[in-house]
Short mmCIF file of C-alpha atoms in Angstrom, two decimals:
data_model
loop_
_atom_site.label_atom_id
_atom_site.label_comp_id
_atom_site.label_asym_id
_atom_site.label_seq_id
_atom_site.Cartn_x
_atom_site.Cartn_y
_atom_site.Cartn_z
CA MET A 1 -3.19 13.62 -26.62
CA THR A 2 -0.66 15.60 -25.32
CA GLY A 3 1.24 16.37 -21.94
CA LEU A 4 2.37 13.68 -19.44
CA GLY A 5 -0.60 10.67 -19.34
CA CYS A 6 -0.72 8.59 -16.25
CA LEU A 7 -2.57 5.26 -15.96
CA VAL A 8 -3.25 4.63 -11.84
CA ILE A 9 -4.35 0.23 -12.03
CA GLY A 10 -6.21 0.24 -8.65
CA GLY A 11 -6.71 4.10 -8.15
CA GLY A 12 -10.09 4.03 -7.18
CA GLY A 13 -8.95 2.18 -3.77
CA LEU A 14 -7.54 3.91 -0.58
CA ILE A 15 -3.93 5.14 -1.66
CA GLY A 16 -5.16 5.86 -5.32
CA ALA A 17 -7.61 8.45 -3.19
CA HIS A 18 -4.61 10.72 -2.04
CA LEU A 19 -1.91 9.74 -4.88
CA VAL A 20 -4.56 9.95 -7.56
CA PRO A 21 -4.60 14.33 -6.59
CA LYS A 22 -1.37 14.99 -6.41
CA LEU A 23 -0.61 13.64 -10.07
CA VAL A 24 -3.51 15.91 -11.19
CA GLN A 25 -1.72 19.39 -9.16
CA SER A 26 1.39 17.95 -11.09
CA GLY A 27 -0.36 18.60 -14.15
CA ARG A 28 -0.77 15.10 -15.59
CA ARG A 29 -3.16 14.10 -17.35
CA VAL A 30 -4.62 10.73 -15.17
CA THR A 31 -6.58 7.49 -15.42
CA VAL A 32 -7.87 5.38 -13.39
CA LEU A 33 -8.75 1.73 -14.37
CA GLY A 34 -10.82 -0.43 -11.27
CA ARG A 35 -12.57 -3.60 -10.62
CA GLY A 36 -15.21 -1.53 -8.85
CA ALA A 37 -18.29 -0.40 -11.81
CA THR A 38 -17.25 3.24 -9.72
CA PRO A 39 -14.17 4.00 -7.86
CA ALA A 40 -14.65 3.68 -3.96
CA HIS A 41 -14.14 7.16 -3.48
CA LEU A 42 -14.23 10.98 -5.19
CA LEU A 43 -11.22 11.41 -7.81
CA PRO A 44 -10.70 15.39 -8.30
CA LYS A 45 -12.50 16.26 -11.67
CA GLY A 46 -11.13 16.14 -14.98
CA VAL A 47 -10.26 12.00 -14.19
CA THR A 48 -11.07 9.41 -16.33
CA TYR A 49 -12.21 6.07 -14.22
CA ILE A 50 -13.18 2.91 -15.67
CA SER A 51 -14.28 0.05 -14.85
CA GLY A 52 -12.51 -3.38 -15.72
CA ASP A 53 -9.80 -5.94 -15.37
CA PHE A 54 -6.49 -4.80 -16.19
CA GLY A 55 -5.12 -8.13 -16.96
CA ASN A 56 -8.53 -8.29 -19.54
CA HIS A 57 -5.44 -7.93 -22.38
CA ASP A 58 -8.18 -6.12 -25.25
CA LEU A 59 -9.02 -2.94 -22.53
CA ILE A 60 -5.30 -2.82 -20.96
CA LYS A 61 -3.01 -2.33 -24.22
CA PRO A 62 -5.32 0.72 -25.81
CA LEU A 63 -5.21 2.36 -22.39
CA LEU A 64 -1.55 1.73 -22.60
CA ASP A 65 -1.30 3.24 -25.85
CA ALA A 66 -2.64 6.30 -24.70
CA HIS A 67 -0.90 6.42 -21.07
CA ASN A 68 3.53 6.93 -21.12
CA GLU A 69 3.60 6.60 -17.01
CA ILE A 70 1.80 3.27 -15.00
CA ILE A 71 1.30 3.19 -11.78
CA GLN A 72 0.25 -0.26 -10.53
CA LEU A 73 -1.63 -0.10 -7.29
CA ALA A 74 -3.66 -3.50 -8.13
CA TYR A 75 -3.86 -6.21 -5.97
CA ALA A 76 -6.48 -9.10 -5.62
CA THR A 77 -5.72 -10.21 -2.25
CA VAL A 78 -5.25 -9.54 1.34
CA PRO A 79 -3.25 -11.39 3.89
CA ASN A 80 -5.59 -13.25 4.93
CA THR A 81 -7.48 -14.74 2.39
CA SER A 82 -3.70 -15.15 0.94
CA PHE A 83 -2.36 -17.21 3.20
CA ASP A 84 -5.58 -19.35 3.03
CA ASN A 85 -5.67 -19.57 -0.90
CA PRO A 86 -1.57 -19.06 -1.42
CA LEU A 87 -2.59 -20.70 -5.41
CA ALA A 88 -5.21 -18.25 -5.89
CA ASP A 89 -2.97 -15.49 -4.56
CA LEU A 90 -0.41 -16.78 -6.95
CA LEU A 91 -2.96 -16.87 -10.03
CA GLN A 92 -5.23 -14.22 -9.84
CA ASN A 93 -2.13 -12.07 -8.99
CA LEU A 94 0.72 -13.49 -11.36
CA PRO A 95 -0.46 -13.82 -14.59
CA PRO A 96 -2.05 -9.72 -15.43
CA THR A 97 1.25 -8.34 -14.19
CA LEU A 98 3.33 -9.83 -16.19
CA GLN A 99 1.72 -9.09 -19.36
CA LEU A 100 1.57 -6.08 -17.83
CA PHE A 101 5.35 -5.85 -17.08
CA SER A 102 5.42 -7.05 -21.13
CA GLU A 103 3.29 -4.25 -22.86
CA VAL A 104 4.74 -1.49 -21.27
CA ALA A 105 8.36 -2.69 -21.86
CA ALA A 106 7.33 -3.09 -25.50
CA ARG A 107 5.74 0.90 -25.33
CA GLY A 108 8.58 2.25 -23.60
CA GLY A 109 6.57 3.44 -21.01
CA LYS A 110 7.24 4.37 -17.62
CA LEU A 111 6.05 1.85 -14.60
CA VAL A 112 5.75 2.21 -11.12
CA LEU A 113 5.35 -0.95 -9.01
CA VAL A 114 3.95 -0.55 -5.31
CA SER A 115 4.78 -3.57 -3.62
CA SER A 116 4.94 -4.47 -0.07
CA GLY A 117 7.54 -3.33 2.38
CA GLY A 118 5.88 -4.80 4.90
CA THR A 119 6.00 -8.52 3.70
CA VAL A 120 9.02 -9.11 1.96
CA TYR A 121 10.93 -9.15 4.17
CA GLY A 122 9.94 -11.84 6.11
CA GLU A 123 11.78 -11.77 9.91
CA ALA A 124 13.98 -8.81 10.65
CA LEU A 125 17.46 -9.19 11.67
CA PHE A 126 17.84 -5.68 12.02
CA LEU A 127 16.00 -2.82 12.50
CA PRO A 128 14.88 -0.13 10.66
CA VAL A 129 15.14 -2.23 7.41
CA SER A 130 16.76 -1.55 4.38
CA GLU A 131 16.75 -2.37 0.78
CA THR A 132 19.63 -4.66 1.20
CA HIS A 133 17.96 -6.77 3.58
CA LEU A 134 17.42 -10.57 3.34
CA THR A 135 13.91 -10.65 2.09
CA GLN A 136 12.49 -14.32 3.48
CA PRO A 137 8.36 -13.93 2.83
CA ILE A 138 6.64 -16.24 5.22
CA SER A 139 3.31 -15.48 4.19
CA PRO A 140 2.11 -16.34 0.50
CA TYR A 141 1.34 -12.83 -0.17
CA GLY A 142 4.40 -12.06 0.56
CA ILE A 143 6.10 -14.53 -2.22
CA THR A 144 3.79 -13.77 -4.50
CA LYS A 145 4.63 -9.81 -3.63
CA LEU A 146 8.75 -10.52 -4.07
CA THR A 147 7.83 -12.75 -7.37
CA LEU A 148 6.46 -9.70 -8.81
CA GLU A 149 9.76 -7.52 -8.40
CA LYS A 150 11.94 -10.12 -9.34
CA TYR A 151 9.64 -10.16 -11.86
CA ALA A 152 9.97 -6.13 -13.20
CA ASN A 153 13.51 -6.77 -12.92
CA LEU A 154 14.36 -9.77 -15.38
CA TYR A 155 11.59 -7.69 -17.78
CA SER A 156 14.24 -4.90 -17.24
CA VAL A 157 17.12 -6.97 -17.76
CA THR A 158 15.62 -8.77 -20.98
CA HIS A 159 13.07 -5.89 -22.48
CA GLY A 160 14.15 -2.83 -21.23
CA LEU A 161 11.09 -1.96 -18.85
CA LYS A 162 12.11 1.11 -17.44
CA VAL A 163 9.99 0.21 -13.54
CA ILE A 164 11.08 1.54 -10.45
CA THR A 165 10.10 -0.52 -6.86
CA VAL A 166 8.38 0.86 -3.91
CA ARG A 167 8.01 -0.60 -0.65
CA PRO A 168 5.07 1.24 1.21
CA ALA A 169 5.00 0.73 4.65
CA ASN A 170 1.42 0.13 6.12
CA ALA A 171 -0.53 3.14 5.58
CA TYR A 172 -3.33 4.80 7.19
CA GLY A 173 -5.40 7.72 7.41
CA GLU A 174 -8.72 9.07 6.44
CA GLY A 175 -10.05 6.73 3.54
CA GLN A 176 -9.01 3.52 5.40
CA ARG A 177 -12.70 1.16 5.06
CA PRO A 178 -12.02 -1.18 8.52
CA PHE A 179 -12.73 -4.60 8.54
CA ALA A 180 -11.20 -5.06 5.14
CA GLY A 181 -8.86 -7.46 5.82
CA GLN A 182 -6.31 -5.38 6.35
CA GLY A 183 -5.68 -1.88 7.76
CA PHE A 184 -5.08 -1.49 12.30
CA VAL A 185 -5.58 1.77 12.61
CA ALA A 186 -9.02 1.97 10.56
CA MET A 187 -10.05 -1.36 12.03
CA ALA A 188 -9.18 0.05 16.01
CA MET A 189 -10.87 3.03 15.72
CA ALA A 190 -14.15 1.90 14.15
CA SER A 191 -14.43 -1.12 16.66
CA VAL A 192 -13.78 1.12 19.92
CA MET A 193 -16.73 3.37 17.79
CA MET A 194 -18.82 0.82 17.68
CA GLY A 195 -18.57 -0.37 21.11
CA LYS A 196 -16.71 -2.98 20.20
CA SER A 197 -13.33 -5.33 21.43
CA VAL A 198 -9.91 -4.19 19.51
CA GLN A 199 -8.09 -7.95 18.62
CA ILE A 200 -5.02 -8.36 19.51
CA TYR A 201 -2.68 -11.35 18.11
CA GLY A 202 -0.55 -11.80 20.88
CA GLU A 203 1.07 -9.99 24.33
CA TYR A 204 1.74 -7.03 22.41
CA GLY A 205 0.47 -8.09 18.45
CA VAL A 206 2.89 -6.88 15.73
CA VAL A 207 5.34 -4.34 15.34
CA ARG A 208 4.81 -2.15 11.67
CA ASP A 209 5.92 0.71 10.50
CA TYR A 210 2.99 3.06 10.43
CA VAL A 211 2.60 6.16 7.75
CA TYR A 212 0.21 8.23 6.83
CA VAL A 213 -1.52 7.83 3.32
CA GLY A 214 -0.80 11.59 2.27
CA ASP A 215 2.64 10.87 3.04
CA LEU A 216 2.79 7.72 1.21
CA ALA A 217 1.05 9.45 -1.94
CA GLY A 218 4.07 11.78 -2.03
CA GLY A 219 6.32 9.58 -1.86
CA ILE A 220 5.26 7.58 -4.57
CA MET A 221 4.82 11.25 -6.39
CA ALA A 222 8.67 11.49 -5.83
CA ALA A 223 9.45 8.25 -7.07
CA LEU A 224 7.83 8.57 -10.14
CA ASP A 225 9.50 11.92 -10.55
CA CYS A 226 12.74 11.57 -8.85
CA GLY A 227 13.20 8.11 -8.49
CA GLN A 228 16.23 6.02 -10.64
CA LEU A 229 14.92 3.89 -12.57
CA GLY A 230 15.64 0.04 -11.98
CA GLU A 231 16.18 1.00 -8.38
CA THR A 232 13.92 -0.68 -5.11
CA TYR A 233 12.55 2.41 -2.07
CA ASN A 234 11.40 1.86 0.61
CA LEU A 235 8.88 4.13 1.60
CA GLY A 236 8.04 4.33 5.65
CA SER A 237 7.86 6.55 8.78
CA GLY A 238 11.32 4.93 10.61
CA ILE A 239 8.77 4.03 13.61
CA GLY A 240 7.41 0.82 14.81
CA ARG A 241 4.93 1.07 17.03
CA SER A 242 3.38 -2.09 18.22
CA ASN A 243 -0.93 -2.97 17.79
CA ARG A 244 -0.64 -1.84 21.86
CA ASP A 245 1.43 1.56 21.73
CA VAL A 246 -1.35 2.60 18.60
CA VAL A 247 -4.32 1.51 20.99
CA ASP A 248 -2.25 3.16 24.03
CA ALA A 249 -1.77 6.74 20.76
CA MET A 250 -6.03 6.68 20.36
CA SER A 251 -7.35 5.87 23.77
CA SER A 252 -7.31 9.87 24.34
CA MET A 253 -8.83 10.70 21.93
CA MET A 254 -11.60 8.11 21.50
CA ARG A 255 -12.20 8.94 25.31
CA GLU A 256 -13.09 13.02 23.82
CA ILE A 257 -15.95 11.03 21.95
CA GLY A 258 -17.02 8.88 24.91
CA CYS A 259 -16.05 5.59 23.36
CA VAL A 260 -14.11 3.24 26.25
CA ILE A 261 -11.26 0.95 24.45
CA SER A 262 -11.28 -2.89 25.17
CA ILE A 263 -9.06 -5.43 24.06
CA ASN A 264 -9.16 -9.17 23.13
CA TYR A 265 -5.94 -10.75 23.30
CA VAL A 266 -5.63 -14.27 20.70
CA PRO A 267 -3.28 -16.27 19.78
CA ALA A 268 -0.17 -14.88 17.27
CA ARG A 269 -1.01 -15.75 13.87
CA ILE A 270 2.29 -17.98 12.40
CA PHE A 271 2.32 -15.83 8.98
CA ASP A 272 2.94 -12.53 11.29
CA VAL A 273 6.18 -11.14 11.10
CA GLN A 274 6.90 -9.88 14.22
CA ALA A 275 8.53 -6.69 13.60
CA ASN A 276 8.09 -4.60 10.63
CA VAL A 277 9.98 -0.87 10.14
CA LEU A 278 11.29 0.88 7.66
CA ASN A 279 14.61 2.73 6.69
CA SER A 280 13.89 5.38 4.52
CA SER A 281 16.99 6.97 3.99
CA LYS A 282 17.66 6.32 0.15
CA LEU A 283 14.11 7.89 -1.17
CA ILE A 284 14.69 10.86 0.91
CA GLN A 285 18.13 11.03 0.10
CA GLY A 286 17.42 10.77 -3.55
CA THR A 287 14.12 12.04 -4.20
CA GLY A 288 13.80 15.20 -1.45
CA TRP A 289 10.66 13.21 -0.06
CA VAL A 290 10.14 13.52 3.74
CA PRO A 291 6.63 12.45 5.96
CA GLN A 292 4.53 15.97 6.86
CA VAL A 293 2.00 13.96 8.91
CA ASP A 294 3.08 12.79 12.66
CA PHE A 295 0.90 9.80 13.63
CA GLU A 296 -0.77 11.52 16.47
CA GLU A 297 -2.38 14.29 13.68
CA GLY A 298 -2.67 11.48 11.30
CA LEU A 299 -5.45 9.05 14.13
CA LEU A 300 -6.92 12.61 14.37
CA ARG A 301 -7.57 12.86 11.23
CA THR A 302 -8.66 9.21 10.56
CA ARG A 303 -10.93 9.27 13.69
CA GLU A 304 -13.17 12.29 12.08
CA TRP A 305 -13.34 10.24 8.71
CA LEU A 306 -14.86 7.13 10.68
CA ARG A 307 -16.94 9.29 12.06
CA SER A 308 -17.88 10.42 9.24
CA PHE A 309 -17.86 6.69 7.41
CA LEU A 310 -19.81 5.01 9.98
CA GLY A 311 -22.43 7.99 10.53
#
């Protein structure tokens, strides 16, 4: 096989739907490995889709033989389910990823590990959070994500793993399916469209950094192409918005389609970090990446996609 071959593990989901076309446009030969029988989103022509679990040793070894770049997007759980069963979160995610690290290192491939900028830091001591901030997660999801980062570093030092870690903020945009356990923007918009109340935990909800998924995909590409091996990069907008801010921002565009917003306030959850906003200056300065889509434009694109998705 000739040219750059890129294997995107977990590339059939939201981020993959925006990342894979960019990889193809760059001239790469792209293979997507996903757990579903078919990808959740349409993949570009020429992309190979393989259904299976990356923890399957017999499956993953020949795929790694055939690709010199690997982007790891796959994760078996979401914050809600990880809190309900922390042991399952660990067992479903740690062993197969450590195996992946070992196999990639043995072949000399380059790995981009997509972690979680929203959970690995814990409660912020300052905002926006830089990569040097203390990492003290308060959720099982965040602990496992950080553990994977630590093991990636271990394999880098001891096995020569060529790895770049990306810590993204909260993705939103076309393709974000609502009520999947994460993704406040899609959940809130879909709830309003369906005549349901938007649920907010606490008086204003948590403050998060929302990055348009197309920009997030561009940031992963920038890290892959221009990032330094062994480095970790935040990937976000640098702007914090509470859940109530998000609802307020979408109110006029929801009225345009005849939808009225109703909010149901419920008690805050103990595993939710109160505020998380990422400082992405390291990625910007190191790779030239800059976000292209502002929040309101991203909300409009999400609205139009959800209108079609919900019928």
